[in-house]
Tab-separated table of C-alpha atoms in Angstrom:
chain	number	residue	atom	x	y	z
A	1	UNK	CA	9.508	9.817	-18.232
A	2	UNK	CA	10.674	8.723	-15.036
A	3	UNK	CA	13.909	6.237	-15.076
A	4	UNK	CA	13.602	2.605	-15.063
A	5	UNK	CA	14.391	0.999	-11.747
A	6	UNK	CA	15.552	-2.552	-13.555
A	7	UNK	CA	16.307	-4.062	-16.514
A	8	UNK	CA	15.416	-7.974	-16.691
A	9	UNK	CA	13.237	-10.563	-17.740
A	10	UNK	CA	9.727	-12.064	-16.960
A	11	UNK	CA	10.010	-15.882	-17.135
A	12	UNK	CA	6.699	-17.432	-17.634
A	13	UNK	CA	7.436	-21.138	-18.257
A	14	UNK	CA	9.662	-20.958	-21.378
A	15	UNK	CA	8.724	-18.020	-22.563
A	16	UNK	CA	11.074	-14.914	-21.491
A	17	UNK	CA	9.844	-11.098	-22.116
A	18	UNK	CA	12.229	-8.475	-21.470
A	19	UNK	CA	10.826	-5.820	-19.744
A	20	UNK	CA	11.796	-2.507	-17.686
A	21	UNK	CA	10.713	-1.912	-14.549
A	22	UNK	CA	9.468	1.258	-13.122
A	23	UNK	CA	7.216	2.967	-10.424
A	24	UNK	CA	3.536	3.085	-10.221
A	25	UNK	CA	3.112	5.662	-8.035
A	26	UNK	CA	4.380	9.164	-7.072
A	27	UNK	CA	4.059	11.383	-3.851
A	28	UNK	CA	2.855	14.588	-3.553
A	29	UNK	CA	4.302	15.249	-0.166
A	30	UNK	CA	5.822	18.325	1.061
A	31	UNK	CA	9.311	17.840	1.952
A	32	UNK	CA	9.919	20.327	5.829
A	33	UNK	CA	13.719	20.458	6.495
A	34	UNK	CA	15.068	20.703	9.709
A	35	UNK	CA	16.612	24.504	10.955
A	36	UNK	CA	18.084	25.836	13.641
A	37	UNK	CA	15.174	27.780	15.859
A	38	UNK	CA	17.685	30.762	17.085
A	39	UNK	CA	19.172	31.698	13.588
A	40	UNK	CA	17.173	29.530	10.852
A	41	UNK	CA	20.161	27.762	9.555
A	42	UNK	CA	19.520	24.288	8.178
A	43	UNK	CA	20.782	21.206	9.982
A	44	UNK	CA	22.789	19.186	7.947
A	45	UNK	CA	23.944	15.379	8.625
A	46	UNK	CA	27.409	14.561	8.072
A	47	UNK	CA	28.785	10.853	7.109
A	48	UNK	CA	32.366	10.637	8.849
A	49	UNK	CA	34.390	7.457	9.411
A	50	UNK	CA	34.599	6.766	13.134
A	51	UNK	CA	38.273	5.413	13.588
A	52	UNK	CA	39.765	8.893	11.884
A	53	UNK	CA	37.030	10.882	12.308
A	54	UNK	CA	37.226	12.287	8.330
A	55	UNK	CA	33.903	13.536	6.541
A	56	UNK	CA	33.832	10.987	3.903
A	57	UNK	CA	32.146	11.976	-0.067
A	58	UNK	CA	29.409	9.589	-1.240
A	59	UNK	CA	31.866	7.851	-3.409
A	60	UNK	CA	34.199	6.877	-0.701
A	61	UNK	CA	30.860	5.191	1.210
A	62	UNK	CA	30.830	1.430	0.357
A	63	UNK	CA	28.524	-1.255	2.048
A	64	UNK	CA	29.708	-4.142	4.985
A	65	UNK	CA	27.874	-6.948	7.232
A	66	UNK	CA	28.658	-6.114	10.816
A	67	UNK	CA	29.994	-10.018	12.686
A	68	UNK	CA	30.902	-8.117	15.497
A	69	UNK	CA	31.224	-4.692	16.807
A	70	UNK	CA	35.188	-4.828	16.050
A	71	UNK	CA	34.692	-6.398	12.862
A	72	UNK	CA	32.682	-5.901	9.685
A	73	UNK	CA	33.049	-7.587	6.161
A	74	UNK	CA	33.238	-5.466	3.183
A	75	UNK	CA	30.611	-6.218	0.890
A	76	UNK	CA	31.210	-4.502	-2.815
A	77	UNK	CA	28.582	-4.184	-5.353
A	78	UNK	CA	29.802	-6.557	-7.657
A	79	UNK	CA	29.240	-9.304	-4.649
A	80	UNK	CA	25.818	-8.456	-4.838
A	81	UNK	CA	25.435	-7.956	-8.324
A	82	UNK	CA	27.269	-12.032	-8.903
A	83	UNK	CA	25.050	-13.860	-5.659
A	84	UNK	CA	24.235	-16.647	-6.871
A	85	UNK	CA	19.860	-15.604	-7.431
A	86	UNK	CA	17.776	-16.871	-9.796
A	87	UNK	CA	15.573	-13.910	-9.538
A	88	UNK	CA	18.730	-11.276	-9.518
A	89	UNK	CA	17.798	-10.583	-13.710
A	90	UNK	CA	14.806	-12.054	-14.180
A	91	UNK	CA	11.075	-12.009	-12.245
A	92	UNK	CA	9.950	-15.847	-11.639
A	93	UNK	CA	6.590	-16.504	-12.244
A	94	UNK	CA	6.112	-19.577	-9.737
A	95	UNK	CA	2.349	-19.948	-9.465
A	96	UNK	CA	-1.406	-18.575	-10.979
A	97	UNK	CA	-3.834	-17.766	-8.115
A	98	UNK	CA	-7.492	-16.273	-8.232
A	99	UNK	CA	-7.129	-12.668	-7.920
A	100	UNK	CA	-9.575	-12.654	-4.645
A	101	UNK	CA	-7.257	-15.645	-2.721
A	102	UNK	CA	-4.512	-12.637	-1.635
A	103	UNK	CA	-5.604	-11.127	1.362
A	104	UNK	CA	-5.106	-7.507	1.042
A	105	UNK	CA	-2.829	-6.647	4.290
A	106	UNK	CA	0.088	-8.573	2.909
A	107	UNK	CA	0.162	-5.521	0.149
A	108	UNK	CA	2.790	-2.922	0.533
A	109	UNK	CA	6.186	-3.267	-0.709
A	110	UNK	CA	5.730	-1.220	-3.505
A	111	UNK	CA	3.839	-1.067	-7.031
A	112	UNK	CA	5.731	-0.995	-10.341
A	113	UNK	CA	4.936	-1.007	-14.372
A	114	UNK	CA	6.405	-3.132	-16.117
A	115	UNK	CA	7.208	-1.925	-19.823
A	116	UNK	CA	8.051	-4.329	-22.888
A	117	UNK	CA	12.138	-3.733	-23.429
A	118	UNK	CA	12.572	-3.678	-27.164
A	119	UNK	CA	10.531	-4.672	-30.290
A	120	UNK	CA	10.885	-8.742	-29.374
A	121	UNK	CA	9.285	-8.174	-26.282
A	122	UNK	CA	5.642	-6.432	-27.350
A	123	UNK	CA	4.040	-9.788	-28.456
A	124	UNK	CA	4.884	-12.156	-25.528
A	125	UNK	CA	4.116	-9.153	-23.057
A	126	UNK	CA	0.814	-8.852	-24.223
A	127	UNK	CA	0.373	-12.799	-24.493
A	128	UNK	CA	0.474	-13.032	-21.187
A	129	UNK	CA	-1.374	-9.597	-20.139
A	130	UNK	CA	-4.460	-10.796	-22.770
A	131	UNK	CA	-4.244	-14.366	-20.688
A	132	UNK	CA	-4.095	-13.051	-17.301
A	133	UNK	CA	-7.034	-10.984	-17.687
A	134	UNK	CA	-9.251	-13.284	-19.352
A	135	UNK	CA	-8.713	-16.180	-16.766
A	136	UNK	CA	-8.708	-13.563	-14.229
A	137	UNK	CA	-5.703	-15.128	-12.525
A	138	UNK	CA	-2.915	-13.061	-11.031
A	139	UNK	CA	0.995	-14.699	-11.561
A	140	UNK	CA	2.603	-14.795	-7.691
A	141	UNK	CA	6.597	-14.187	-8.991
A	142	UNK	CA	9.795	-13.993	-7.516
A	143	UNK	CA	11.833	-10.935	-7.488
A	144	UNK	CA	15.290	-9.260	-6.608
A	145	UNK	CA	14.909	-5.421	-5.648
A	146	UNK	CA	17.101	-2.993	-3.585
A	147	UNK	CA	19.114	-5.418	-1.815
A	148	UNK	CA	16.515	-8.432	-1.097
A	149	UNK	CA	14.567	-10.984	-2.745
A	150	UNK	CA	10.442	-10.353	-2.842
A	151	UNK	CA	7.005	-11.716	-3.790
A	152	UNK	CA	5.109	-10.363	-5.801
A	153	UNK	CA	1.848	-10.170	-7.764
A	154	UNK	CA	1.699	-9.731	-11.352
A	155	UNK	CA	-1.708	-8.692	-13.158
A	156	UNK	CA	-2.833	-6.420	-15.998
A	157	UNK	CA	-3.737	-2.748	-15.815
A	158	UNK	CA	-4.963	-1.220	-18.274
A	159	UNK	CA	-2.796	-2.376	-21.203
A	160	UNK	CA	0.056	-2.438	-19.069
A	161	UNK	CA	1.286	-5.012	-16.384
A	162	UNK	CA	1.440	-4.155	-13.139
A	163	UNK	CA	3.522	-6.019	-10.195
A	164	UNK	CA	2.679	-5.607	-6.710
A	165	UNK	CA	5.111	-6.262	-3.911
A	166	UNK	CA	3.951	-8.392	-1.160
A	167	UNK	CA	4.606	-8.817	2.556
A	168	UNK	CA	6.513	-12.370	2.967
A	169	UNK	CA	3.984	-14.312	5.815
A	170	UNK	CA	6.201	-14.066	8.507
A	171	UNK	CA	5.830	-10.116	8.398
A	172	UNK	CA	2.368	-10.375	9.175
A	173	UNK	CA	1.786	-10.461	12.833
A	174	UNK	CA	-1.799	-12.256	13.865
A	175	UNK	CA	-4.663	-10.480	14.530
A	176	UNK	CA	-6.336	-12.940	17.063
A	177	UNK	CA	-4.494	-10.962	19.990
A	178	UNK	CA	-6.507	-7.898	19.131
A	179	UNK	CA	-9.953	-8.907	19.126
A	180	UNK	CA	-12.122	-7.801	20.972
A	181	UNK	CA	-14.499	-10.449	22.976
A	182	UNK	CA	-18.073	-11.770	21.430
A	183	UNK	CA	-20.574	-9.221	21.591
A	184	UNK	CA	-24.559	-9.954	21.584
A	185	UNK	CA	-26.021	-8.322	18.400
A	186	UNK	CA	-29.744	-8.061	17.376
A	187	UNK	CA	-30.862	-8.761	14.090
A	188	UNK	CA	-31.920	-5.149	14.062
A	189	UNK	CA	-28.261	-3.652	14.628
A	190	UNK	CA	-27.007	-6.374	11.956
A	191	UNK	CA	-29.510	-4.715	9.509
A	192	UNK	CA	-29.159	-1.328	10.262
A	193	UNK	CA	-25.680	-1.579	9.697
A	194	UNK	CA	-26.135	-2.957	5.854
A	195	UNK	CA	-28.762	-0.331	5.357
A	196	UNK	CA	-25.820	2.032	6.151
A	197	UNK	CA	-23.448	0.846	4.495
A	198	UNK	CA	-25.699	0.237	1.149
A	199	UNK	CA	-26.354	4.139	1.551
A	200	UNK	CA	-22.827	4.969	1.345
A	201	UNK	CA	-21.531	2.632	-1.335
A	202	UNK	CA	-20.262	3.409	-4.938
A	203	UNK	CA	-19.196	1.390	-7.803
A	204	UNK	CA	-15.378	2.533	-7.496
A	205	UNK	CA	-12.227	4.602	-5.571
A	206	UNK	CA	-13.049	6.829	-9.129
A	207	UNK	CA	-16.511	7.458	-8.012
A	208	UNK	CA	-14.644	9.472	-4.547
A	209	UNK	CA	-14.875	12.369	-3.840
A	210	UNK	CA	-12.076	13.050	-1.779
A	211	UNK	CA	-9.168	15.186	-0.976
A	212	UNK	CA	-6.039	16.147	0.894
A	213	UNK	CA	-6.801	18.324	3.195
A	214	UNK	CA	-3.827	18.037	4.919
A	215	UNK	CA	-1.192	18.945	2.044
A	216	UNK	CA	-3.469	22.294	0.835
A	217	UNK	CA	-3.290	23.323	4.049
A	218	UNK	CA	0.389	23.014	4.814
A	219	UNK	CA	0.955	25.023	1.457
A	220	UNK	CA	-1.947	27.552	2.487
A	221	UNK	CA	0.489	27.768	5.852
A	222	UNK	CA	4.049	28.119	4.123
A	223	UNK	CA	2.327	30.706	1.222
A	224	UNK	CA	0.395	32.311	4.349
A	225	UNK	CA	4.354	32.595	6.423
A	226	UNK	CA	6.474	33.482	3.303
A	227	UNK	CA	3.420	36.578	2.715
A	228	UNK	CA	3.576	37.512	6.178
A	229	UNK	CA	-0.274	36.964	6.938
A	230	UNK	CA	-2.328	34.682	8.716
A	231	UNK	CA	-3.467	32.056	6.934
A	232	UNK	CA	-6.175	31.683	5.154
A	233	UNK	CA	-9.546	30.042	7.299
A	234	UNK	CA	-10.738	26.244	6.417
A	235	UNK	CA	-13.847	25.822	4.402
A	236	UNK	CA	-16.303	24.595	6.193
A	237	UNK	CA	-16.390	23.135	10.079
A	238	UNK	CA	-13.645	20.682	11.388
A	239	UNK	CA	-15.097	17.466	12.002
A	240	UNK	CA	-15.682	16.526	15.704
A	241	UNK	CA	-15.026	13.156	16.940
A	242	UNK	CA	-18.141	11.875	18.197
A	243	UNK	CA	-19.240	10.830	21.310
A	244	UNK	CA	-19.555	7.355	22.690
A	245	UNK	CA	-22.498	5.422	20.720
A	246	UNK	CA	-24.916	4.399	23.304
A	247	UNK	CA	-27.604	3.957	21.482
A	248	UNK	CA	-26.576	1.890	18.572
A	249	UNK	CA	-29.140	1.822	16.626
A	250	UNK	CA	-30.332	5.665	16.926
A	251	UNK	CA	-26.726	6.171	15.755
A	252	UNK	CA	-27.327	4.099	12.578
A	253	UNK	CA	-30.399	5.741	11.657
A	254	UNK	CA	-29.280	8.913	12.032
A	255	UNK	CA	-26.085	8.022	9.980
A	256	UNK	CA	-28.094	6.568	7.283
A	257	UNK	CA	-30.487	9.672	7.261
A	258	UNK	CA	-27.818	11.983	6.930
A	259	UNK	CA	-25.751	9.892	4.216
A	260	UNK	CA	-29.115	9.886	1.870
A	261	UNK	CA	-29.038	13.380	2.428
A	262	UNK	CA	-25.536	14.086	1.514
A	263	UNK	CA	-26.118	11.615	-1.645
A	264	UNK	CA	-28.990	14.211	-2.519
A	265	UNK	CA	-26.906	17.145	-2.459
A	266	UNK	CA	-24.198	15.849	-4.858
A	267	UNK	CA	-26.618	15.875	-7.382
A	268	UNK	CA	-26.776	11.672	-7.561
A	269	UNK	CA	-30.611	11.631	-6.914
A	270	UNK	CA	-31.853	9.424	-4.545
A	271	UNK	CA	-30.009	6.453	-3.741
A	272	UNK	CA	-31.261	2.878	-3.603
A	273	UNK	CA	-31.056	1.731	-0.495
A	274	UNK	CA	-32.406	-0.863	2.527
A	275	UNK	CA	-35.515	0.840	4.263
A	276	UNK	CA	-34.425	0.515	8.122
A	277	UNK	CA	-35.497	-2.335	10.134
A	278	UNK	CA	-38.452	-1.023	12.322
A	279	UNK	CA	-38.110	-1.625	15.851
A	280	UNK	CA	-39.372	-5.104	17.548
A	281	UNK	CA	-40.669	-4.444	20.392
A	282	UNK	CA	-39.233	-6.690	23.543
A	283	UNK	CA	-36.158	-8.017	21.107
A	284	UNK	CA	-34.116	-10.715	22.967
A	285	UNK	CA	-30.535	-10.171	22.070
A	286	UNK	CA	-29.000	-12.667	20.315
A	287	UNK	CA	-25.324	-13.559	19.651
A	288	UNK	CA	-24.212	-13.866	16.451
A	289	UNK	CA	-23.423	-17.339	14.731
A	290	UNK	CA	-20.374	-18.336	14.582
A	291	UNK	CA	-19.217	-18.066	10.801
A	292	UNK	CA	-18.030	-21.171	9.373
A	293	UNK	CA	-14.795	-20.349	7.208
A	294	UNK	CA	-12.945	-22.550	4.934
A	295	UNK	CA	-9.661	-23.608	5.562
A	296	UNK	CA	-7.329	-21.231	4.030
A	297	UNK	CA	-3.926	-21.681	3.144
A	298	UNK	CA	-1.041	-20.071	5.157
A	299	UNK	CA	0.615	-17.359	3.070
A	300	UNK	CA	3.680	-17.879	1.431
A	301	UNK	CA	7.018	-17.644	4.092
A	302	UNK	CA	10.603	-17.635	3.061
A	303	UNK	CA	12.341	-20.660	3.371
A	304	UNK	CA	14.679	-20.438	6.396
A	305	UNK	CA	18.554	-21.132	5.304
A	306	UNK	CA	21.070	-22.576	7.943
């Protein structure tokens, strides 16, 4: 069992569930370390004060908030673990959204389980997991984690609870600089495009049949190095990148075609799909209508403090 990463509280109004937290995920990454080409010998970074020039031990390594370059304020952990924070022991619940209103790039900061501390705590933790998911409402909450307050989303998994950190708002940098100008599409190209993408949908990540390449073949490489043999060839052909589409919609036909056939040889039968729009002859290009989008609120920022 991996070890908690906090001890606290959720507050939800005035009820209070102690809970642990811990991670959600875990990498799978292989760790390279950094050698010396001539004579293999690792490189190693050393932590030494720079006023006596001593190699210092972790435990003589405390923390400080630089005012100046010839001046920096010890800060101790017991000053962090006293700041005056609401959220320092507990996780605020300060709002109920719809679970679609979050727009997905201001994920990120983390996933983590959160596990009923102690007897007391299994009936208001699943109170409010059985009343999240039938209202299908996530809880936006407040937290303290590694050194800095966050937001977060709270909603049920499973039969656990599962928070997810969030980017602040005014992390998020605006997208209208990188758009690219209108562009005149046919009703054909429109359609050709859903027929693709109808072709190549499934019900769920679970339903993907994916994997990383990448990592196999870095441990195909080390095995291959500490065997002293070439390693072993890739199944299969690397994929090309392909060339500019000039055609647009011979490249959409050919993509569906080839999708339905790849659907076919996983054994899934044929797929239901969108036929292809046939061709009108002499189509006048049209641009696309505007879309008219509801005002949407401006994510949360963090109040700025004088």
């Amino acid at each position: 069992m991996p070890r908690p990463l906090w001890s606290g509280a959720v507050s939800f109004g005035l009820v209070t569930v102690p809970i642990k937290l811990e991670t959600a995920t875990e990498k799978h990454d292989v760790s390279l370390r950094q050698v010396h080409l001539e004579d293999g010998g690792r490189i190693r970074y050393r932590k030494t004060c720079d006023i006596d020039g001593q190699e210092l031990r972790e435990d003589e390594i405390g923390k400080g908030y630089e005012t100046n370059k010839d001046h920096v304020i010890p800060i101790t952990d017991e000053d962090l673990a006293d700041m005056p924070l609401p959220t320092a022991k507990a996780i605020e619940i300060v709002a109920f959204i719809d679970r679609t209103a979050v727009d997905t790039v201001q994920y990120g900061a983390g996933s983590y389980y959160l596990t009923a501390d102690g007897a007391v705590a299994a009936k208001p933790y699943v109170l409010l997991r059985q009343a999240l998911d039938r209202t299908e409402k996530v809880a936006v909450a407040k937290f303290a984690l590694r050194g800095r307050e966050r937001l977060g989303l709270l909603r049920p998994l499973g039969d656990a609870l599962l928070l997810s950190g969030l980017h602040w708002g005014d992390e998020i940098r605006s997208p209208a600089e990188l758009a690219p100008p209108e562009t005149a599409l046919t009703d054909d190209e429109v359609e050709g495009a859903l027929a693709l993408m109808e072709t190549m949908s499934v019900d769920s990540l679970d339903d993907l049949d994916v994997t990383d390449h990448y990592t196999e073949a870095l441990h195909e490489v080390i095995a291959a190095k500490a065997e002293h043999r070439a390693p072993k060839p890739a199944e299969g052909e690397a994929a090309a990148a392909g060339p500019v589409v000039v055609d647009l919609m011979a490249a959409l036909e050919k993509s569906v075609a080839e999708a339905r056939e790849r659907r076919g040889e996983t054994g899934g039968g044929e797929a239901t799909v969108h036929e292809m729009p046939k061709p009108k002859k002499k189509a006048a290009a049209k641009k696309a209508p505007a879309k008219k989008t509801a005002a949407k609120k401006a994510p949360a920022r963090r109040k700025k403090t004088a």
